[in-house]
PDB file of C-alpha atoms in Angstrom:
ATOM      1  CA  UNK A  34      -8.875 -12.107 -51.746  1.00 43.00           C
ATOM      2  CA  UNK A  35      -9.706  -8.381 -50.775  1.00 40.00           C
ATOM      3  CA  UNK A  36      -8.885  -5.626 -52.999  1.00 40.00           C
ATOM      4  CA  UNK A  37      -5.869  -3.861 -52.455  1.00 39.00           C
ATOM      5  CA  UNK A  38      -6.829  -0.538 -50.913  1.00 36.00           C
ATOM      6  CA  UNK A  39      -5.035   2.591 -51.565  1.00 38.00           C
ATOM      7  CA  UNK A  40      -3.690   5.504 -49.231  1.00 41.00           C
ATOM      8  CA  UNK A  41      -4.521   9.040 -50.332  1.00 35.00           C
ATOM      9  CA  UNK A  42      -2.222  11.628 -49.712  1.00 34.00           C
ATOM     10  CA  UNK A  43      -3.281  15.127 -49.752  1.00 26.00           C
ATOM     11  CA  UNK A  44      -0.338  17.447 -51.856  1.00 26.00           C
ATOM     12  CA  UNK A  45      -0.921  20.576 -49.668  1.00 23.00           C
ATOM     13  CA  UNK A  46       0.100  18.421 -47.149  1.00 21.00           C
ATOM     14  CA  UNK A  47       3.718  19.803 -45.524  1.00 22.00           C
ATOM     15  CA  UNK A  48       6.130  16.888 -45.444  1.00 25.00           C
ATOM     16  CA  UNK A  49       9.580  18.623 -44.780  1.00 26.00           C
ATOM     17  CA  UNK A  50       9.196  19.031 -40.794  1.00 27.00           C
ATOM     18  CA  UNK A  51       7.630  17.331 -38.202  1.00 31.00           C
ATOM     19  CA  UNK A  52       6.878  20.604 -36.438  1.00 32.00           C
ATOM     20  CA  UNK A  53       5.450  22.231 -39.640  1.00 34.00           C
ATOM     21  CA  UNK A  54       5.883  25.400 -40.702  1.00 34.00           C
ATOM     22  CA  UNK A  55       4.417  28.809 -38.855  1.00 37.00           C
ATOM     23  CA  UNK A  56       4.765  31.306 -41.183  1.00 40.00           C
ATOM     24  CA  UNK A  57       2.194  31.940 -43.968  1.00 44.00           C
ATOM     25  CA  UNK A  58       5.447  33.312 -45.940  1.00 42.00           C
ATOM     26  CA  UNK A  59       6.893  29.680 -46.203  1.00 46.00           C
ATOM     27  CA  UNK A  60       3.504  28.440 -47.769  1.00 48.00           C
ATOM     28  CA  UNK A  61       4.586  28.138 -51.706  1.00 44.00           C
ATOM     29  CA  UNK A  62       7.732  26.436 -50.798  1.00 49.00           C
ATOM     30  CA  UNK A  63       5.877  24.246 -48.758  1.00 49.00           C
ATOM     31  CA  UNK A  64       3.240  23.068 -51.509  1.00 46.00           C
ATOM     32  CA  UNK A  65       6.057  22.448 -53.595  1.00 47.00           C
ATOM     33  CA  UNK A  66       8.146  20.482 -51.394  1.00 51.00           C
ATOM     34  CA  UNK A  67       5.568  18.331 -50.517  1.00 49.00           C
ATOM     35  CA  UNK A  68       4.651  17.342 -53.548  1.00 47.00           C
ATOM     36  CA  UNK A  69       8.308  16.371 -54.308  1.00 51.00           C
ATOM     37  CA  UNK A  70       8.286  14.592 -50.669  1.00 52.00           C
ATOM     38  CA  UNK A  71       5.927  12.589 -51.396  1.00 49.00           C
ATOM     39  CA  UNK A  72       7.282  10.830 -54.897  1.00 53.00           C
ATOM     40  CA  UNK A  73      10.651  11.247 -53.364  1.00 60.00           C
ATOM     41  CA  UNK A  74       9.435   8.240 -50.448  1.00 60.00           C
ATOM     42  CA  UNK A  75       7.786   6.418 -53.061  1.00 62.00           C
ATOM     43  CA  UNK A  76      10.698   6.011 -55.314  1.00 62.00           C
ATOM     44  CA  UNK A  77      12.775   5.762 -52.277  1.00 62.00           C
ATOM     45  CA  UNK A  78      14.819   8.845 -52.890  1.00 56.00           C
ATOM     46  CA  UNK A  79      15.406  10.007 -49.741  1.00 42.00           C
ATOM     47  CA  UNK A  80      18.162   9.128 -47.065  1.00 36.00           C
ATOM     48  CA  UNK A  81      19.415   6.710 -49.220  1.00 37.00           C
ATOM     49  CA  UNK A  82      23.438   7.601 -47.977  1.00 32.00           C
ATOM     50  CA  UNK A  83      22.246   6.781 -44.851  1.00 32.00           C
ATOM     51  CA  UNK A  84      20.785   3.423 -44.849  1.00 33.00           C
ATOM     52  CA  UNK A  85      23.587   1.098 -43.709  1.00 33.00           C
ATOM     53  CA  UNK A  86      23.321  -2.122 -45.757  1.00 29.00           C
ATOM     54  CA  UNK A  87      23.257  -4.902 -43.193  1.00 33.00           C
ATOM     55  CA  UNK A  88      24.067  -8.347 -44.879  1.00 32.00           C
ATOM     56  CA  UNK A  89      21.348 -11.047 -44.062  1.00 33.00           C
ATOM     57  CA  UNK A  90      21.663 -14.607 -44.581  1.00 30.00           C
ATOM     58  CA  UNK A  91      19.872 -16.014 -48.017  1.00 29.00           C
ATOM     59  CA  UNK A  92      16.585 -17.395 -46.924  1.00 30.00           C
ATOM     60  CA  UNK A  93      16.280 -20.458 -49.066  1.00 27.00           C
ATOM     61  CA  UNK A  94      12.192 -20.818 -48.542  1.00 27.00           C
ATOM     62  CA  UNK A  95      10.568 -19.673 -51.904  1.00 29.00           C
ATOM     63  CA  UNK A  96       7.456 -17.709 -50.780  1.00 31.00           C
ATOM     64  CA  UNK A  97       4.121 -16.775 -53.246  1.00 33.00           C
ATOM     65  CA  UNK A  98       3.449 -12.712 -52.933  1.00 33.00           C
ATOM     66  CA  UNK A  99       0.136 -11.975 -54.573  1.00 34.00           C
ATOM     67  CA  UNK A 100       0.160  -8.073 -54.878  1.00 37.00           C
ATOM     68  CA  UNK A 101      -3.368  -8.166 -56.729  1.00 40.00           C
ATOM     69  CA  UNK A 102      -6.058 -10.683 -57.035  1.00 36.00           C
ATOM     70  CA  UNK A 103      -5.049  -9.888 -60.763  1.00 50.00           C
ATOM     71  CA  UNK A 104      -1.182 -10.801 -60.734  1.00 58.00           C
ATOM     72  CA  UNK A 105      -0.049 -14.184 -60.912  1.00 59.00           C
ATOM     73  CA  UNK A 106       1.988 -15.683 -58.244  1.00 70.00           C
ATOM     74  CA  UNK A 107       5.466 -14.723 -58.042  1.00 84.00           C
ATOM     75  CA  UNK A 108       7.990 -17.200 -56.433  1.00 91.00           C
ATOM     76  CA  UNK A 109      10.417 -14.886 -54.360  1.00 95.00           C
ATOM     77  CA  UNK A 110      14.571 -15.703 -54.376  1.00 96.00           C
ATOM     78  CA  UNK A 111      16.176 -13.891 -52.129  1.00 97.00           C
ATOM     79  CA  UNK A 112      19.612 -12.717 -52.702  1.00 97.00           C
ATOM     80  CA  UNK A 113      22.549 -12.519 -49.095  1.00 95.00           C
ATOM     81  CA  UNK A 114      21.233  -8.989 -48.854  1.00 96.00           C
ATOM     82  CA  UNK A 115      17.730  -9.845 -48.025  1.00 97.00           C
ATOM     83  CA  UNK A 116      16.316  -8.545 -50.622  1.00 98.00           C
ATOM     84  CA  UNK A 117      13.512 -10.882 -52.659  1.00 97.00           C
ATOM     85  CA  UNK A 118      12.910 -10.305 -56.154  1.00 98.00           C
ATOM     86  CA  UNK A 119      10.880 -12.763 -59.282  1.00 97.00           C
ATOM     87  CA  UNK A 120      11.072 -11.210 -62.638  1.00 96.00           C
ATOM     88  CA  UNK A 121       7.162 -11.436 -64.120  1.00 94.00           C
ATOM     89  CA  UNK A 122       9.017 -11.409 -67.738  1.00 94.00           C
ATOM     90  CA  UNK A 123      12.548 -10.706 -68.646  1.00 96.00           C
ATOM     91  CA  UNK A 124      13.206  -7.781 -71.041  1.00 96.00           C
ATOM     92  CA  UNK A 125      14.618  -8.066 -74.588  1.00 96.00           C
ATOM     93  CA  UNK A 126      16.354  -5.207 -74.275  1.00 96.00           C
ATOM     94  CA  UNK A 127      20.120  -3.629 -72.728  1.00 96.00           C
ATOM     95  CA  UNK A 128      20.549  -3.601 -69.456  1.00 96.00           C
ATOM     96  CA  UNK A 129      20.285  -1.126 -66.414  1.00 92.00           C
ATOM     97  CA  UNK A 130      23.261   0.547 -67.260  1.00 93.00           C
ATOM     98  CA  UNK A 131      25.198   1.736 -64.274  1.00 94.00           C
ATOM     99  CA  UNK A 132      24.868   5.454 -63.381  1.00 94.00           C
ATOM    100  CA  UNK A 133      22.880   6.381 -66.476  1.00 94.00           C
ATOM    101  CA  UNK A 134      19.110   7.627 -66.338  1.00 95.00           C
ATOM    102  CA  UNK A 135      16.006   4.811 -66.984  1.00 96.00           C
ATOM    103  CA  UNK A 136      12.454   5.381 -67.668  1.00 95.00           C
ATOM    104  CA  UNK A 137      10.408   2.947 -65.213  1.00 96.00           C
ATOM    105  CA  UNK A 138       6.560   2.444 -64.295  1.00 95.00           C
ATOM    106  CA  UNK A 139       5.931   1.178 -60.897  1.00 94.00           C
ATOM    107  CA  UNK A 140       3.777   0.558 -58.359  1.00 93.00           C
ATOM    108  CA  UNK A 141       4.636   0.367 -54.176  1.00 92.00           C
ATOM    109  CA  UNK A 142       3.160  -1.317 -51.626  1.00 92.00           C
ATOM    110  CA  UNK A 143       3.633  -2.188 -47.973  1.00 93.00           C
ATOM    111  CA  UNK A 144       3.739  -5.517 -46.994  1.00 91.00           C
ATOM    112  CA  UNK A 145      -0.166  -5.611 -46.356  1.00 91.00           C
ATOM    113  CA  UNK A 146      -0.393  -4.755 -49.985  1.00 88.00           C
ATOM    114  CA  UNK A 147      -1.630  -1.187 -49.448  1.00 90.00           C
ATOM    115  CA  UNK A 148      -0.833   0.563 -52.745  1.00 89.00           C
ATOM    116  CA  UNK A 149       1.599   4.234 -51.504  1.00 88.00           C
ATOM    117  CA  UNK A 150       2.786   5.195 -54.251  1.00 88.00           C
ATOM    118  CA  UNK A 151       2.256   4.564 -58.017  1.00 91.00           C
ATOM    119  CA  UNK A 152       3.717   6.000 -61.630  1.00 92.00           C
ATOM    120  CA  UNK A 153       0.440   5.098 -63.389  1.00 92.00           C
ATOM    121  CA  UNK A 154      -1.090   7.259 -60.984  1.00 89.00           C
ATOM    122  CA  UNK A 155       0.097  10.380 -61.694  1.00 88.00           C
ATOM    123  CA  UNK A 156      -0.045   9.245 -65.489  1.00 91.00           C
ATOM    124  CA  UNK A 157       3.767   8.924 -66.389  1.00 92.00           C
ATOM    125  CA  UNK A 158       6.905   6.735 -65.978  1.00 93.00           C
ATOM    126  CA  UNK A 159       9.783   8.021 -63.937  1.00 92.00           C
ATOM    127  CA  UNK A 160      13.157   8.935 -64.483  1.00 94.00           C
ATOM    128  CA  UNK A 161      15.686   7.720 -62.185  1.00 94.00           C
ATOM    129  CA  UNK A 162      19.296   7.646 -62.194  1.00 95.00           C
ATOM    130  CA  UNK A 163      20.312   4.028 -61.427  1.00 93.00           C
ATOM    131  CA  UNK A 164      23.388   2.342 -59.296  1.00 93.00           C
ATOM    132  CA  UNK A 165      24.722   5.263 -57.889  1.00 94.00           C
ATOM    133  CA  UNK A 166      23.265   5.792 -54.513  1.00 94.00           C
ATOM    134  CA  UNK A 167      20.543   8.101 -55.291  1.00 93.00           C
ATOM    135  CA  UNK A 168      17.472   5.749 -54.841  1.00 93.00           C
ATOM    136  CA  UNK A 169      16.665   3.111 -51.524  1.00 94.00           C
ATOM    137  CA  UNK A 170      19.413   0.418 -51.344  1.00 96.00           C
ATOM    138  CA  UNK A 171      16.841  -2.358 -52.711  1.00 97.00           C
ATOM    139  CA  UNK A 172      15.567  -0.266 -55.707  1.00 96.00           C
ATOM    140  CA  UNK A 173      19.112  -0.406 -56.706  1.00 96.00           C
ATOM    141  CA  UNK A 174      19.997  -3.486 -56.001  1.00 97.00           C
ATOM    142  CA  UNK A 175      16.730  -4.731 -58.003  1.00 98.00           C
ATOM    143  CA  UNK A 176      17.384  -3.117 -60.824  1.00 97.00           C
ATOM    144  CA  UNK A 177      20.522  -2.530 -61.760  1.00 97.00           C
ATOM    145  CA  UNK A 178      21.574  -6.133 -60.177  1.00 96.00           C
ATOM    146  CA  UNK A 179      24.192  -7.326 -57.909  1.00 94.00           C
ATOM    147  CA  UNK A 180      24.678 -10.222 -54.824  1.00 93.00           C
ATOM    148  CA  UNK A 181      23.009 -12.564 -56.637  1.00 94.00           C
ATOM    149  CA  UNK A 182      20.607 -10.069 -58.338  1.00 97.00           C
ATOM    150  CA  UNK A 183      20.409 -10.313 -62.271  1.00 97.00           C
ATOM    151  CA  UNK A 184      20.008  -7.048 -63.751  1.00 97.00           C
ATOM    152  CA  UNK A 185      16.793  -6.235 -65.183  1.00 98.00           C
ATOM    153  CA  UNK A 186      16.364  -5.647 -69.136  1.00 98.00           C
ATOM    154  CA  UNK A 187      14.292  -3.015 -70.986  1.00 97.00           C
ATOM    155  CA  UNK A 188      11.146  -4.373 -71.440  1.00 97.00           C
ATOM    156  CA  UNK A 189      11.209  -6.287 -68.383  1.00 97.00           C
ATOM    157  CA  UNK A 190       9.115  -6.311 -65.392  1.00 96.00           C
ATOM    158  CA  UNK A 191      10.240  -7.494 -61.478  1.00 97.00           C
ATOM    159  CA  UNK A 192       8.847  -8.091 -58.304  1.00 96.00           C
ATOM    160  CA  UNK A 193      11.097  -6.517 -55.599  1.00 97.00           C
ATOM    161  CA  UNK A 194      10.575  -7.165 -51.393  1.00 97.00           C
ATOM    162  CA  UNK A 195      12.552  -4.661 -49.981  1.00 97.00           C
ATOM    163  CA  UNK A 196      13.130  -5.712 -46.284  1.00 98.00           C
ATOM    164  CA  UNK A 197      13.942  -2.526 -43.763  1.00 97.00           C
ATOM    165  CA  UNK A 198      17.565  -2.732 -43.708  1.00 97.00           C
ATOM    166  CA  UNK A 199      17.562  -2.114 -47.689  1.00 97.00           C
ATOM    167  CA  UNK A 200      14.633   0.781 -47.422  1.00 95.00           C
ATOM    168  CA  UNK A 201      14.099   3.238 -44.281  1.00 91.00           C
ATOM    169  CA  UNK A 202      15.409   0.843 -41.762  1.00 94.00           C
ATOM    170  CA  UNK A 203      14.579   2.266 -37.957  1.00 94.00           C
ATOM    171  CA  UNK A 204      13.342   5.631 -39.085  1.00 89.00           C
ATOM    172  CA  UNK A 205       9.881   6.750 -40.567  1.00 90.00           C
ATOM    173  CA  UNK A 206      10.438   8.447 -43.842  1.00 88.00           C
ATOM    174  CA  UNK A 207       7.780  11.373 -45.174  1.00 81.00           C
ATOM    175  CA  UNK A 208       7.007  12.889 -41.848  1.00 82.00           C
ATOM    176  CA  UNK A 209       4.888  15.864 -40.890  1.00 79.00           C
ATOM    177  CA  UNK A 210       3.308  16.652 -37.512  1.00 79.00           C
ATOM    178  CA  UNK A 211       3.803  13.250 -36.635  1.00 76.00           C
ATOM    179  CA  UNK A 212       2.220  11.697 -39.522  1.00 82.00           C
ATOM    180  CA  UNK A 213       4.633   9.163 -41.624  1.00 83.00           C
ATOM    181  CA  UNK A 214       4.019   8.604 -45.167  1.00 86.00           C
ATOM    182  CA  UNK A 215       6.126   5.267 -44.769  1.00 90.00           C
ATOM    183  CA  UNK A 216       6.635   3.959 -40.667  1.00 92.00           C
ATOM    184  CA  UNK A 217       9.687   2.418 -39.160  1.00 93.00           C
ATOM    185  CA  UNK A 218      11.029  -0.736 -40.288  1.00 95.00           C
ATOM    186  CA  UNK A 219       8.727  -1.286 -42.970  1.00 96.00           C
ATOM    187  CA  UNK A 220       9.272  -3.844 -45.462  1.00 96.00           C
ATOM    188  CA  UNK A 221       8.430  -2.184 -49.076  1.00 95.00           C
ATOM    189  CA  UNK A 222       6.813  -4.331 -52.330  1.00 94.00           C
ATOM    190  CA  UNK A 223       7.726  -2.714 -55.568  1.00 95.00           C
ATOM    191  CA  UNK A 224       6.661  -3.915 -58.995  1.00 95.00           C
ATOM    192  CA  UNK A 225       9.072  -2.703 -61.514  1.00 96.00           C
ATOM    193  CA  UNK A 226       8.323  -2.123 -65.299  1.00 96.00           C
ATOM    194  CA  UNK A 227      11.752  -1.153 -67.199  1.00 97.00           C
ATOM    195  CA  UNK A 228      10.315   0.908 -69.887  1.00 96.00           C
ATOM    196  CA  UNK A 229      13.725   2.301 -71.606  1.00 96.00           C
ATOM    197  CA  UNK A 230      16.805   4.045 -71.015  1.00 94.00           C
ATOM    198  CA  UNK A 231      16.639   7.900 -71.368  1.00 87.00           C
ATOM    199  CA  UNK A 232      17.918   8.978 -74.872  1.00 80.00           C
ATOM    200  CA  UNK A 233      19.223  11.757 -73.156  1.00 74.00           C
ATOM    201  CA  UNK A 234      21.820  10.347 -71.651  1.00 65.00           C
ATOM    202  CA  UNK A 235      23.504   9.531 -75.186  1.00 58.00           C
ATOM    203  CA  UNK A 236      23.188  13.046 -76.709  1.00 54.00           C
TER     204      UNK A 236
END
């Protein structure tokens, strides 16, 4: 199998407008906004109150997804909403806890297995606030559990398939002068390592 390529984004790149921006005035806001923009699609945070959850019938074919000639098969279940998932190991630790802030790694693909986005990457897990809307419908779903869905562990890691309806759905997401970070109706491939829950959150 071919290596999994990798897109590169460029940070200076604007990704709040289509149009752009005209004035050199805006340009510091616009470095820094783009930056955000472009973790913000990766970990799916934004125009998640907007994605309508359409139901789908369970598909009960188990499929293989090889992400990397390095990662061993995973056999996909798919819960009602669509959304696929196979846990690589299951955590010894608590649970997503609903609401609360977790520590994850990840890595995202499309369904080609072109790597978008990735934690390791930049070097650090993320932070994320968990069952409360603020993430892609499927990233909550696959974590915190639900439909069918067990909820992950700390300590565990999980293959998610994130279908459109559970992701961006219709629209293109990361957008600037016609250039989409993420196109329409594109089914997502995250692989999920549940490092901890943030000790802040119990201070």
């Amino acid at each position: 199998m071919a290596a999994v390529s990798t897109l590169s984004f460029n940070p200076a790149i604007v990704c709040c407008s289509r149009s752009g921006l005209s004035s050199n005035s805006h340009n510091t806001k616009a470095h820094f906004d783009s930056k955000k923009r472009i973790l913000d699609v990766g970990m799916g945070l934004l125009a998640a109150s907007v994605m309508a959850l359409t139901p789908l019938e369970a598909d009960a074919t188990r499929i293989e997804y090889y992400a990397t000639t390095a990662d061993p098969p995973c056999d996909l279940s798919y819960a009602r909403s669509g959304l696929g998932f196979c846990d690589l190991s299951v955590g010894s630790g608590e649970e997503a806890p609903y609401s609360e802030l977790i520590n994850i790694h990840y890595t995202a693909r499309f369904a080609n297995g072109t790597v978008f986005d990735s934690s390791y990457k930049r070097g650090r897990p993320l932070t994320m606030r968990i069952g409360v809307g603020k993430v892609i419908k499927g990233l909550d779903q696959g974590i915190f559990g639900g439909q069918g869905v067990p909820p992950m562990h700390v300590g565990g890691k999980r293959k998610l398939q994130i279908p459109p309806e559970l992701a961006y759905g219709p629209e293109p997401a990361g957008c600037f002068s016609g250039d989409c970070n993420v196109p329409a109706n594109a089914t997502l491939v995250y692989d999920i390592n549940f490092i901890g829950i943030y000790s802040g959150n119990r201070k």
